[in-house]
PDB file of C-alpha atoms in Angstrom:
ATOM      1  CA  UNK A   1      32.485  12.570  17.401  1.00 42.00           C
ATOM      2  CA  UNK A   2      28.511  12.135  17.640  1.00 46.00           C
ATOM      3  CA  UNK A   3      27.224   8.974  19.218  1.00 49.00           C
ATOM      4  CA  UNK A   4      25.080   7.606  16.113  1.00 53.00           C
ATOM      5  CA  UNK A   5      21.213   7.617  16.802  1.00 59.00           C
ATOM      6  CA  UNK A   6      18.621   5.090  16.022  1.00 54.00           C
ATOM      7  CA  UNK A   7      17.886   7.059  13.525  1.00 64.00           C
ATOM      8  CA  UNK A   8      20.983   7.505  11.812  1.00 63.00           C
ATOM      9  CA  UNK A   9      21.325   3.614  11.810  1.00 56.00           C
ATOM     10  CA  UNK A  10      18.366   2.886  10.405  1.00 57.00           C
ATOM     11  CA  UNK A  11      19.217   5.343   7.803  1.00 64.00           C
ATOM     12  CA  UNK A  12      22.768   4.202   6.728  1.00 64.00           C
ATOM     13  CA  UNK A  13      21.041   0.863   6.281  1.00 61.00           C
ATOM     14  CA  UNK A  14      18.498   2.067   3.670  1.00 62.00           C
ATOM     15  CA  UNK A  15      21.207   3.948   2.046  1.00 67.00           C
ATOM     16  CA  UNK A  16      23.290   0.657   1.673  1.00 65.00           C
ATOM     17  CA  UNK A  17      20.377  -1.121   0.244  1.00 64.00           C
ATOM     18  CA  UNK A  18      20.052   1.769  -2.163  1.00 64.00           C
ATOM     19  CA  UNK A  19      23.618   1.612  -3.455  1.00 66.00           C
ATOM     20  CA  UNK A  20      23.582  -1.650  -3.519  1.00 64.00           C
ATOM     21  CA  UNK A  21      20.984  -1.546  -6.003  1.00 63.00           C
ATOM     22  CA  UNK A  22      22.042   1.228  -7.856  1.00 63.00           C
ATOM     23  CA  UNK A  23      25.612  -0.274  -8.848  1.00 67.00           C
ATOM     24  CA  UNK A  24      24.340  -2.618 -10.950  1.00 66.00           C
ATOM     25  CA  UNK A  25      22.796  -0.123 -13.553  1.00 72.00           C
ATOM     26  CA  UNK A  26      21.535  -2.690 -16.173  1.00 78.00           C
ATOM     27  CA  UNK A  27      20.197  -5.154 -13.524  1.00 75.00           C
ATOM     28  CA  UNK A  28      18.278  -1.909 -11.870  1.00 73.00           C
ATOM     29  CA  UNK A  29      16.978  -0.322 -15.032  1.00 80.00           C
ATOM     30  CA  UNK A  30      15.577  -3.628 -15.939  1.00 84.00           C
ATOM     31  CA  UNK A  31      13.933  -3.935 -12.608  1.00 80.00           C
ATOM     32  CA  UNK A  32      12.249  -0.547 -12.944  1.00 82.00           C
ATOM     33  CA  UNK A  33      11.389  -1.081 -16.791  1.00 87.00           C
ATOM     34  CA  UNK A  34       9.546  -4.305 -15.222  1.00 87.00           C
ATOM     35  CA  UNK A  35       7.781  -2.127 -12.625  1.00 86.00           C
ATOM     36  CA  UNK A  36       6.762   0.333 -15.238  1.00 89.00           C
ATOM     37  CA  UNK A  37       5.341  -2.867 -18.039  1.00 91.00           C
ATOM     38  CA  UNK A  38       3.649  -4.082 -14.808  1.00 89.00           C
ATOM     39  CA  UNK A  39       1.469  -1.000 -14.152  1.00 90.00           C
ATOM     40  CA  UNK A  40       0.798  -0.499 -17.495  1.00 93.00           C
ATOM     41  CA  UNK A  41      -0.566  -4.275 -17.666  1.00 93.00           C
ATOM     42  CA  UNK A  42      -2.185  -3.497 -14.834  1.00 92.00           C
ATOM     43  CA  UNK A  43      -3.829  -0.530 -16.106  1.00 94.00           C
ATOM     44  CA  UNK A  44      -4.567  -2.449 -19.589  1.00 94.00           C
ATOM     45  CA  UNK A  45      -6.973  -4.360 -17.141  1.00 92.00           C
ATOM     46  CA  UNK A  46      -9.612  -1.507 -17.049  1.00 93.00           C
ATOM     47  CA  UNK A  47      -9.151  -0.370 -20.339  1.00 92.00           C
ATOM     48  CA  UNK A  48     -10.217  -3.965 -21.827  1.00 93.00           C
ATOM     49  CA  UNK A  49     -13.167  -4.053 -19.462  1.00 91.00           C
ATOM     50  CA  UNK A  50     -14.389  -0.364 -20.284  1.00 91.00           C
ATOM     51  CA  UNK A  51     -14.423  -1.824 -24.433  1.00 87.00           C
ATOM     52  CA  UNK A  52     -17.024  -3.892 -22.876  1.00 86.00           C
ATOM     53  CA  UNK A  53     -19.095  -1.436 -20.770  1.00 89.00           C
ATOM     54  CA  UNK A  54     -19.849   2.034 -21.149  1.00 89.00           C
ATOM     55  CA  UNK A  55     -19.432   2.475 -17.239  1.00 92.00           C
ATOM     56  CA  UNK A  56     -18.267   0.090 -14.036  1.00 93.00           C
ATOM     57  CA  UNK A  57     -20.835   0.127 -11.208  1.00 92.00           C
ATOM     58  CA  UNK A  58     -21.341   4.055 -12.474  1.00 93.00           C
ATOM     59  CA  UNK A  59     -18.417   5.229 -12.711  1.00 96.00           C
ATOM     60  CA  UNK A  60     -17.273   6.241 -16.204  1.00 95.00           C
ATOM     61  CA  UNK A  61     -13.557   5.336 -17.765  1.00 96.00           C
ATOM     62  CA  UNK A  62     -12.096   8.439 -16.671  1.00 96.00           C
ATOM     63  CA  UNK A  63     -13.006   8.473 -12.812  1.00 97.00           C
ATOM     64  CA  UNK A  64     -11.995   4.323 -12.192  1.00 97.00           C
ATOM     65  CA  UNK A  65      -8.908   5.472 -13.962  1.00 97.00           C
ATOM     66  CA  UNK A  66      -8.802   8.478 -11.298  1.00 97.00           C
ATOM     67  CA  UNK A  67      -9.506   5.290  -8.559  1.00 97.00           C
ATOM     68  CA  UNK A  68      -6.779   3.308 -10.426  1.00 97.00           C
ATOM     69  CA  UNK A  69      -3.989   6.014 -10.075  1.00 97.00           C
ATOM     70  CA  UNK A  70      -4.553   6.753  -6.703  1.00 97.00           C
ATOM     71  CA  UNK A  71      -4.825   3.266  -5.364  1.00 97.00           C
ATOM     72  CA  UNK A  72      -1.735   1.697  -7.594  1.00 95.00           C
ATOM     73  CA  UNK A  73       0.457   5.291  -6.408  1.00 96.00           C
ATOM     74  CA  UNK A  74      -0.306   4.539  -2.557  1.00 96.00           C
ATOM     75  CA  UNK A  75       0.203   0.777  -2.819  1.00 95.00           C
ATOM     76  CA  UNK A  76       3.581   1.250  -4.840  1.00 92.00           C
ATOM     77  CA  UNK A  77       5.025   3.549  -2.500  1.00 92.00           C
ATOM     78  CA  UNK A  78       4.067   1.022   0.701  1.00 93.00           C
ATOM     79  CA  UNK A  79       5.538  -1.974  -1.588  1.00 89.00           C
ATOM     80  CA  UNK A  80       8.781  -0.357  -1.673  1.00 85.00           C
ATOM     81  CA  UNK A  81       8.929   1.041   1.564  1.00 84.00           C
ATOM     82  CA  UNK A  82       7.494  -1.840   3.454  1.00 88.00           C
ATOM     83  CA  UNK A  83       7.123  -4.631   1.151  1.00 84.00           C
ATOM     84  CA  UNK A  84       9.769  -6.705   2.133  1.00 82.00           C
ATOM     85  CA  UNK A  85       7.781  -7.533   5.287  1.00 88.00           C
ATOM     86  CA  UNK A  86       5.950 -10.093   3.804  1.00 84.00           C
ATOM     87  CA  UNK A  87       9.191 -12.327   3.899  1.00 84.00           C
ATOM     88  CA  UNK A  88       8.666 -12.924   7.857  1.00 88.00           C
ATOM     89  CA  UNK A  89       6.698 -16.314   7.378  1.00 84.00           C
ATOM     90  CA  UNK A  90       9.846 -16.933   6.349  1.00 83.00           C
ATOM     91  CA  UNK A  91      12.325 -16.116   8.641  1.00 86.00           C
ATOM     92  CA  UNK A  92       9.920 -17.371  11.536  1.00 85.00           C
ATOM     93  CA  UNK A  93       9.907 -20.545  10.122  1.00 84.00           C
ATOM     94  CA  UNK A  94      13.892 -20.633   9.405  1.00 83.00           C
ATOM     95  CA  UNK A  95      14.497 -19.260  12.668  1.00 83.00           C
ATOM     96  CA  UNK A  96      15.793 -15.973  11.210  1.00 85.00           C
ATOM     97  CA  UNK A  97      14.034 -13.515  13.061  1.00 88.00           C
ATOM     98  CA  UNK A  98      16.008 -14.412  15.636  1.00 87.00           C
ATOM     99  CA  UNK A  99      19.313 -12.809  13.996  1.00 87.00           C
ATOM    100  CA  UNK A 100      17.202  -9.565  14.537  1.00 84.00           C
ATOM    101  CA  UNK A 101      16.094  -9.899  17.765  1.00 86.00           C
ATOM    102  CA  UNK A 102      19.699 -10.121  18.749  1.00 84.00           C
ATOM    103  CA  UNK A 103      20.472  -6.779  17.563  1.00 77.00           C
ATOM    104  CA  UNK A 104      19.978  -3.578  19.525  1.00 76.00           C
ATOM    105  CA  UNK A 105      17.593  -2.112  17.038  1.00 78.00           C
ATOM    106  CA  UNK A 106      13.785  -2.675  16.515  1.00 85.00           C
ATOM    107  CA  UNK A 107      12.933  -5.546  14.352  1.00 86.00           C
ATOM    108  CA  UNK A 108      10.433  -4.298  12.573  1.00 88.00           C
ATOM    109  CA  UNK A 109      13.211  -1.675  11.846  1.00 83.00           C
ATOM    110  CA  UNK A 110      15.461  -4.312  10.877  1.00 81.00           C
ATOM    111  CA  UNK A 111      12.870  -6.111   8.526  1.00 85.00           C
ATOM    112  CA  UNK A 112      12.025  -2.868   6.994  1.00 82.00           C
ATOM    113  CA  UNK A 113      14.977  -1.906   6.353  1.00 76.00           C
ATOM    114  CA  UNK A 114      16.840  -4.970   5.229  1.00 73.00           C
ATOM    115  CA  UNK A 115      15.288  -4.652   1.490  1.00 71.00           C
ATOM    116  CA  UNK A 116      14.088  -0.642   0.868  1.00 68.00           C
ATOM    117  CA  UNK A 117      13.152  -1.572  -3.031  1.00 68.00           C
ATOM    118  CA  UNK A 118      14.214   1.549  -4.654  1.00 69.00           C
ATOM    119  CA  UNK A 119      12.707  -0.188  -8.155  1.00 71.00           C
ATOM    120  CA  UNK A 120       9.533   0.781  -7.344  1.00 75.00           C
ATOM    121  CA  UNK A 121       9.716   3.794  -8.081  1.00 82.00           C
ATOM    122  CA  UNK A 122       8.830   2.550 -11.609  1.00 84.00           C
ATOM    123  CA  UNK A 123       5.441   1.435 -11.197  1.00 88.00           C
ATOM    124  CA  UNK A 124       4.789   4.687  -8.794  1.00 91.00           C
ATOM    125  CA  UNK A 125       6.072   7.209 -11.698  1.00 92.00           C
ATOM    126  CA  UNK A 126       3.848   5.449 -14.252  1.00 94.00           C
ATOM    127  CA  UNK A 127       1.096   5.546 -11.489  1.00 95.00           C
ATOM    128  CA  UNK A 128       1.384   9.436 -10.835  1.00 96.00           C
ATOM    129  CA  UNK A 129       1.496   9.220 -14.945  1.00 96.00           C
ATOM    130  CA  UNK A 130      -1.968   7.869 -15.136  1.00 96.00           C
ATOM    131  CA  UNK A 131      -3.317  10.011 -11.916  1.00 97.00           C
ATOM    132  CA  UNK A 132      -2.993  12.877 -14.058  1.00 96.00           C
ATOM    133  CA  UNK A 133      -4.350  12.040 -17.315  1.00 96.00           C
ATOM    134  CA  UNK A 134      -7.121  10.791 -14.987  1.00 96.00           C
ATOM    135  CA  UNK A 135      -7.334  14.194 -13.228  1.00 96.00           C
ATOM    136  CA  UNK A 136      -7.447  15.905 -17.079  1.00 96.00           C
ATOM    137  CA  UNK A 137     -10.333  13.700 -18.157  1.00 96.00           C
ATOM    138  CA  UNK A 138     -12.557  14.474 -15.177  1.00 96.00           C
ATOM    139  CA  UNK A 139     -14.332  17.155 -14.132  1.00 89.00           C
ATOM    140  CA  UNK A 140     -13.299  18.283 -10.769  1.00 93.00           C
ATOM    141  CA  UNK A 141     -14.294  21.723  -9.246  1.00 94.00           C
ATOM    142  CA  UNK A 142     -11.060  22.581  -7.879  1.00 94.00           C
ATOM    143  CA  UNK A 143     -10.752  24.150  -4.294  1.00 96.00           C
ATOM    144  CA  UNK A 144      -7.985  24.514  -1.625  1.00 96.00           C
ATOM    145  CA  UNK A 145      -9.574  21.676  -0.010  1.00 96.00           C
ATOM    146  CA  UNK A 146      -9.576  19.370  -2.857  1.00 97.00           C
ATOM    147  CA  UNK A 147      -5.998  19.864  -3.590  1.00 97.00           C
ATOM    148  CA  UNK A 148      -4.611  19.371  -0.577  1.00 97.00           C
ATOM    149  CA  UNK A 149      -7.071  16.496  -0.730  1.00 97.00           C
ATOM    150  CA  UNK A 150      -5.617  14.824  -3.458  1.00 97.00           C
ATOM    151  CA  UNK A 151      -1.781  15.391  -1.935  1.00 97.00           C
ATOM    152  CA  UNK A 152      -2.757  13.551   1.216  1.00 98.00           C
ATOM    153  CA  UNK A 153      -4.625  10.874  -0.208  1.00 97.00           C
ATOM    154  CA  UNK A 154      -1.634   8.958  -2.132  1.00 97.00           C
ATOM    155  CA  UNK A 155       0.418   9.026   0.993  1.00 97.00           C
ATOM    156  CA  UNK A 156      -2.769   8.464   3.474  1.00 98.00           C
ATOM    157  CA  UNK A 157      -3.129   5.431   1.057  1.00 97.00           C
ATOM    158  CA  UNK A 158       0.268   4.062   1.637  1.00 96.00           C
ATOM    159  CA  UNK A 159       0.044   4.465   4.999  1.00 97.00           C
ATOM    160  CA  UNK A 160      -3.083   2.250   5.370  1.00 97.00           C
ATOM    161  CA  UNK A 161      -1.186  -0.070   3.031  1.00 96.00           C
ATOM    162  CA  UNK A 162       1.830  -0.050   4.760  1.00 95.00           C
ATOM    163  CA  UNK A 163      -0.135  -0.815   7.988  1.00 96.00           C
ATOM    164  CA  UNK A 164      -1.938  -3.668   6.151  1.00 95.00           C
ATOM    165  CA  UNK A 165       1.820  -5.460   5.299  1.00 93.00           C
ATOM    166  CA  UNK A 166       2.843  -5.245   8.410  1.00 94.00           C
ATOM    167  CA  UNK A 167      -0.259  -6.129  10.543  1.00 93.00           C
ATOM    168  CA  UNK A 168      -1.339  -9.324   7.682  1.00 91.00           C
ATOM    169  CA  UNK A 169       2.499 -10.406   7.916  1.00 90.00           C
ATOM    170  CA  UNK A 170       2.175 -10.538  11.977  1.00 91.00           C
ATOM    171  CA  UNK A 171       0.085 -13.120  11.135  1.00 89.00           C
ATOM    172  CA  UNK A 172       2.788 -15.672  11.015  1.00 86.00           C
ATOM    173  CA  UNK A 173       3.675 -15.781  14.981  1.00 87.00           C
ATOM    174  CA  UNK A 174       0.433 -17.330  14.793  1.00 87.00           C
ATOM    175  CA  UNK A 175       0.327 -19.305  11.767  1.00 81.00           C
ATOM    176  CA  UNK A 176       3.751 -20.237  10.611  1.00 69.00           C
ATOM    177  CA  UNK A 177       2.498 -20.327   6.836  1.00 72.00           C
ATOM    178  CA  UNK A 178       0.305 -17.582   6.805  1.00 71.00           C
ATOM    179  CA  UNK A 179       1.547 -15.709   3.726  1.00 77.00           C
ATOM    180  CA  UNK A 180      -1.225 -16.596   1.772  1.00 81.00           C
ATOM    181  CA  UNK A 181      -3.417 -15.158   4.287  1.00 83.00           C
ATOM    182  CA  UNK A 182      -0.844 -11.732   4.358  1.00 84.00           C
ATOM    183  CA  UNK A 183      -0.981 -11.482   0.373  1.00 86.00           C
ATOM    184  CA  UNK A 184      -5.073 -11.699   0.379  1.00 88.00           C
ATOM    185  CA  UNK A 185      -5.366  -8.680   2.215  1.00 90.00           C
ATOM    186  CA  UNK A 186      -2.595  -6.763   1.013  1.00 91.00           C
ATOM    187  CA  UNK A 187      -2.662  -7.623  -2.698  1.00 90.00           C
ATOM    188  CA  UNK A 188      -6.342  -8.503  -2.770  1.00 91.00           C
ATOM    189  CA  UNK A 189      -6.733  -5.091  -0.641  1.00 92.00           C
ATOM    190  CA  UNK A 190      -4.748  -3.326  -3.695  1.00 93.00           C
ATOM    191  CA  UNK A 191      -7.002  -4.643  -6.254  1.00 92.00           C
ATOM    192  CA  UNK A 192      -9.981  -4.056  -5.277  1.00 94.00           C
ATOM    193  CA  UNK A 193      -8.825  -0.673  -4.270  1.00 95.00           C
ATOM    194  CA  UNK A 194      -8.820   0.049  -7.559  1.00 95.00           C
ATOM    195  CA  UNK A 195     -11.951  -0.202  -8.905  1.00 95.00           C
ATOM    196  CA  UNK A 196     -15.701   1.427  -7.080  1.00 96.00           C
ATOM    197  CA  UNK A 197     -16.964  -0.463  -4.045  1.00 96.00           C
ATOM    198  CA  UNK A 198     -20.021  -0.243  -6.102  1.00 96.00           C
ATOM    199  CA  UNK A 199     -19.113  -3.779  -8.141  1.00 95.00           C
ATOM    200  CA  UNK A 200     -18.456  -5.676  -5.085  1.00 95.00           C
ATOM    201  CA  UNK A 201     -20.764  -7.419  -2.320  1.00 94.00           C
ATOM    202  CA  UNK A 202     -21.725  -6.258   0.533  1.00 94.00           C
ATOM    203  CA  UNK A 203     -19.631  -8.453   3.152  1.00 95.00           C
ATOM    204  CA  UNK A 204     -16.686  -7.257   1.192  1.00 94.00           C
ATOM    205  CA  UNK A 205     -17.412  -4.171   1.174  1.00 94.00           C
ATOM    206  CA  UNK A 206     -17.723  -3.674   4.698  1.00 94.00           C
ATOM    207  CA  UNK A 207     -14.742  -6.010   5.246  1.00 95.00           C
ATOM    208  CA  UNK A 208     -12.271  -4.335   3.092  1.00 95.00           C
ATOM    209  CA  UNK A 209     -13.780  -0.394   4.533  1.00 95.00           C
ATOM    210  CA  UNK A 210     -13.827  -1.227   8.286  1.00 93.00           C
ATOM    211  CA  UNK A 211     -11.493  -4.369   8.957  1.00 93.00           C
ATOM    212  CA  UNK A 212      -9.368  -3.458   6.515  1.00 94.00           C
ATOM    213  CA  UNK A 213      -9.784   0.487   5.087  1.00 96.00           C
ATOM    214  CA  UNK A 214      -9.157  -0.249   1.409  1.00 96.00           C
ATOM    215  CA  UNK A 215     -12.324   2.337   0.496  1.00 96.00           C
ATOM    216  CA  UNK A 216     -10.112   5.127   2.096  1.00 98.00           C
ATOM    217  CA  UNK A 217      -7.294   4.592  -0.604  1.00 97.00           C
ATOM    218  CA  UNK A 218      -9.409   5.679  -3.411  1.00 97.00           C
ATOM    219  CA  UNK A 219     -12.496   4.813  -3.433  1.00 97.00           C
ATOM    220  CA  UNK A 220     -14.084   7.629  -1.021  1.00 97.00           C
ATOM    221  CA  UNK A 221     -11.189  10.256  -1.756  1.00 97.00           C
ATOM    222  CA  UNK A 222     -12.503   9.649  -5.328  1.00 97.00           C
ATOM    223  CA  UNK A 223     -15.705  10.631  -4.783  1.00 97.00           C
ATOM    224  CA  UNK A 224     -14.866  14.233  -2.549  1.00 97.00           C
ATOM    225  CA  UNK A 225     -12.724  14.691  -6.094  1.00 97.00           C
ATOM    226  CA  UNK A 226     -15.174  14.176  -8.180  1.00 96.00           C
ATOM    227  CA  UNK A 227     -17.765  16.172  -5.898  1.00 94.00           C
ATOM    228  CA  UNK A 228     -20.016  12.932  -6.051  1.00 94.00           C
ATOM    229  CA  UNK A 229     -22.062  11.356  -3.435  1.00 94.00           C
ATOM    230  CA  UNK A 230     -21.311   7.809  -2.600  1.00 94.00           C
ATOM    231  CA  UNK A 231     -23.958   5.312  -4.569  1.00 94.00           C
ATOM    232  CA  UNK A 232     -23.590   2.582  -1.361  1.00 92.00           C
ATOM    233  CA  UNK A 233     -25.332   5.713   0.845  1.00 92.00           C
ATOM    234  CA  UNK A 234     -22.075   6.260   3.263  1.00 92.00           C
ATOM    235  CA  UNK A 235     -22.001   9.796   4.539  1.00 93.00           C
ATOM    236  CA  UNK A 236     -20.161  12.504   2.991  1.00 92.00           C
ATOM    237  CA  UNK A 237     -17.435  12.747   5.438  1.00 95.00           C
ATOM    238  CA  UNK A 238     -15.944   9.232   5.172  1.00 95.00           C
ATOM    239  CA  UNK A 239     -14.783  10.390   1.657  1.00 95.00           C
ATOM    240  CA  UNK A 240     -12.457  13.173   3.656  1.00 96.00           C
ATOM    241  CA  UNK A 241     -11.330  10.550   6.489  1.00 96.00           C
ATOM    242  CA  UNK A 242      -8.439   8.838   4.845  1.00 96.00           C
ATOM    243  CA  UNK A 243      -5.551  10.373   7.071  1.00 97.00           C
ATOM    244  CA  UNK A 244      -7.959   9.060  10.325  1.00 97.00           C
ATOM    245  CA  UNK A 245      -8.336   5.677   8.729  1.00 98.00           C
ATOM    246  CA  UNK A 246      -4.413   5.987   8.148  1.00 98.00           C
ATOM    247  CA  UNK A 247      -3.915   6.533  11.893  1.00 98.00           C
ATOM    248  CA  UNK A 248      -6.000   3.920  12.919  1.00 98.00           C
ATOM    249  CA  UNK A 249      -4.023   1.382  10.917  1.00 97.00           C
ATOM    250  CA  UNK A 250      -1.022   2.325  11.971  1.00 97.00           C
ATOM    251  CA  UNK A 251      -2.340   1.813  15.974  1.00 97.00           C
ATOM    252  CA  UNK A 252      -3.981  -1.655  14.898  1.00 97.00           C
ATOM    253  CA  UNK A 253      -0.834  -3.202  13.093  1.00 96.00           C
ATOM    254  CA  UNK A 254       1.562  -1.912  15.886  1.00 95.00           C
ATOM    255  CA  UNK A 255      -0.617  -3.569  18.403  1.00 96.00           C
ATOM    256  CA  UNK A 256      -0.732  -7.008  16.370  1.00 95.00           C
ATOM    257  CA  UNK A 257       3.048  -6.614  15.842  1.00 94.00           C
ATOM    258  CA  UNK A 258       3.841  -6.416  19.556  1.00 93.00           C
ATOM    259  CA  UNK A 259       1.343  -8.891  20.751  1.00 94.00           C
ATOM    260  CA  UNK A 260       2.819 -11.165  17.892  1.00 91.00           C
ATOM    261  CA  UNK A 261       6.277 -10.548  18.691  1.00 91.00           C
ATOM    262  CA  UNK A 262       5.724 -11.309  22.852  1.00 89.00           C
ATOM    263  CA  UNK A 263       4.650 -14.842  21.820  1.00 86.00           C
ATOM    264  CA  UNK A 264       7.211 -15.740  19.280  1.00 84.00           C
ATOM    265  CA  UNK A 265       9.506 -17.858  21.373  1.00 78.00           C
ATOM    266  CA  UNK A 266      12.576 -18.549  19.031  1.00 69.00           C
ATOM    267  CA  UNK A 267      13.954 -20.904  16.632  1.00 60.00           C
ATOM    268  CA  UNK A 268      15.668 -22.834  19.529  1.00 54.00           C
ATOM    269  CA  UNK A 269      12.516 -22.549  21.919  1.00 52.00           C
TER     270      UNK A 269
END
């Protein structure tokens, strides 16, 4: 018989959380039905402000609704892979963390892995919904590029996100009640993913493009897309960088877990 791997362990524990869910049937479908009202209320959002306007920062209904999708798509599918991150405030405070820390897995793993939220999947089917009505009411001038452009982006996007849960909840080896602080950049970060950079000011927009890369979600995919150049003056290329920006996060939040996790001293400490 094999020796079980890392791998498989972290595995079988997703899979329990994912049965778990899934045998209570009414509970779940209401959970996902909830997902699915939530985007749409999201999504009711822009359609109330575009009965006001014509366009957003000049960007017509059509491509913030192209934005939308691909931001709400890559933040969904970090929520539910990753999400459950943002209870760590809590278990540092509670002394839970150490329960992990005991076990001969990572516990990032662990924390990960102890809630994969399979209802979800709700809000990121209605998203994908939305991306393409979006993509039928714009004008793009398809090319090989551009469609492998607009595969990449949604999961670029949720790896930035991703990063962005797990290097905001870090936060709390340093400040024990820091999940305010965690939910402004990874909620806030969602939001104003979501609609051009063009509305906002410019300290935010640098902040949320190069302290945290909320632009390369769907902001500067967008505009490759649409075959637009950016309004704000940023070169071209930055609208194709999303997979570098994704890599960077991913080196940023590890770094900020570890150095977090090598001064948390314990409960008991």
């Amino acid at each position: 018989m094999a020796e079980p791997t890392v791998t498989g362990a972290y595995a079988a524990l997703v899979r329990s959380r994912v049965a778990a869910q899934a045998s209570y049937r009414s509970s779940f479908a209401i959970d996902v039905a909830a997902q699915v009202l939530l985007a749409v209320v999201e999504f009711a959002e822009v359609y109330v402000v575009f009965h006001q306007v014509h366009s957003l920062g000049g960007f017509s209904f059509a491509e913030v609704t192209l934005m939308f999708a691909l931001a709400t798509t890559a933040f969904g599918l970090a929520d539910g892979a990753v999400g459950h991150v943002d209870q760590l405030p809590h278990y540092v405070r509670t002394g839970q963390l150490d329960v992990f820390l005991l076990r001969p897995l990572s516990a990032l793993g662990q924390l990960v892995s102890s809630d994969f939220a399979l209802r979800r999947l709700g809000r990121v089917a209605t998203s994908l919904v939305i991306l393409v009505l979006a993509l039928v009411a714009v004008d793009v001038d398809w090319s090989p590029e551009r469609a492998a452009l607009l595969l990449v982006t949604p999961l670029a996007g949720a790896v930035i996100f991703s990063s962005v849960f797990v290097a905001a909840s870090a936060v709390a080896f340093w400040l024990v009640e820091g999940t305010e602080f965690a939910n402004a950049l990874t909620y806030g970060g969602s939001y104003l993913s979501s609609f051009p950079f063009t509305v906002f000011g410019s300290a935010i927009r640098r902040f949320f493009t190069f302290a945290v890369p909320a632009a390369f979600v769907a902001y500067l995919p967008a505009l490759a897309l649409l075959g637009r150049p950016d309004p704000l003056g940023m070169p071209g290329w930055l609208s194709w960088a999303g997979p570098v920006a994704a890599c960077l996060s991913v080196a940023v939040s590890a770094v900020t877990w570890r150095t977090g996790l090598r001064r948390y001293v314990g409960a008991g400490s």
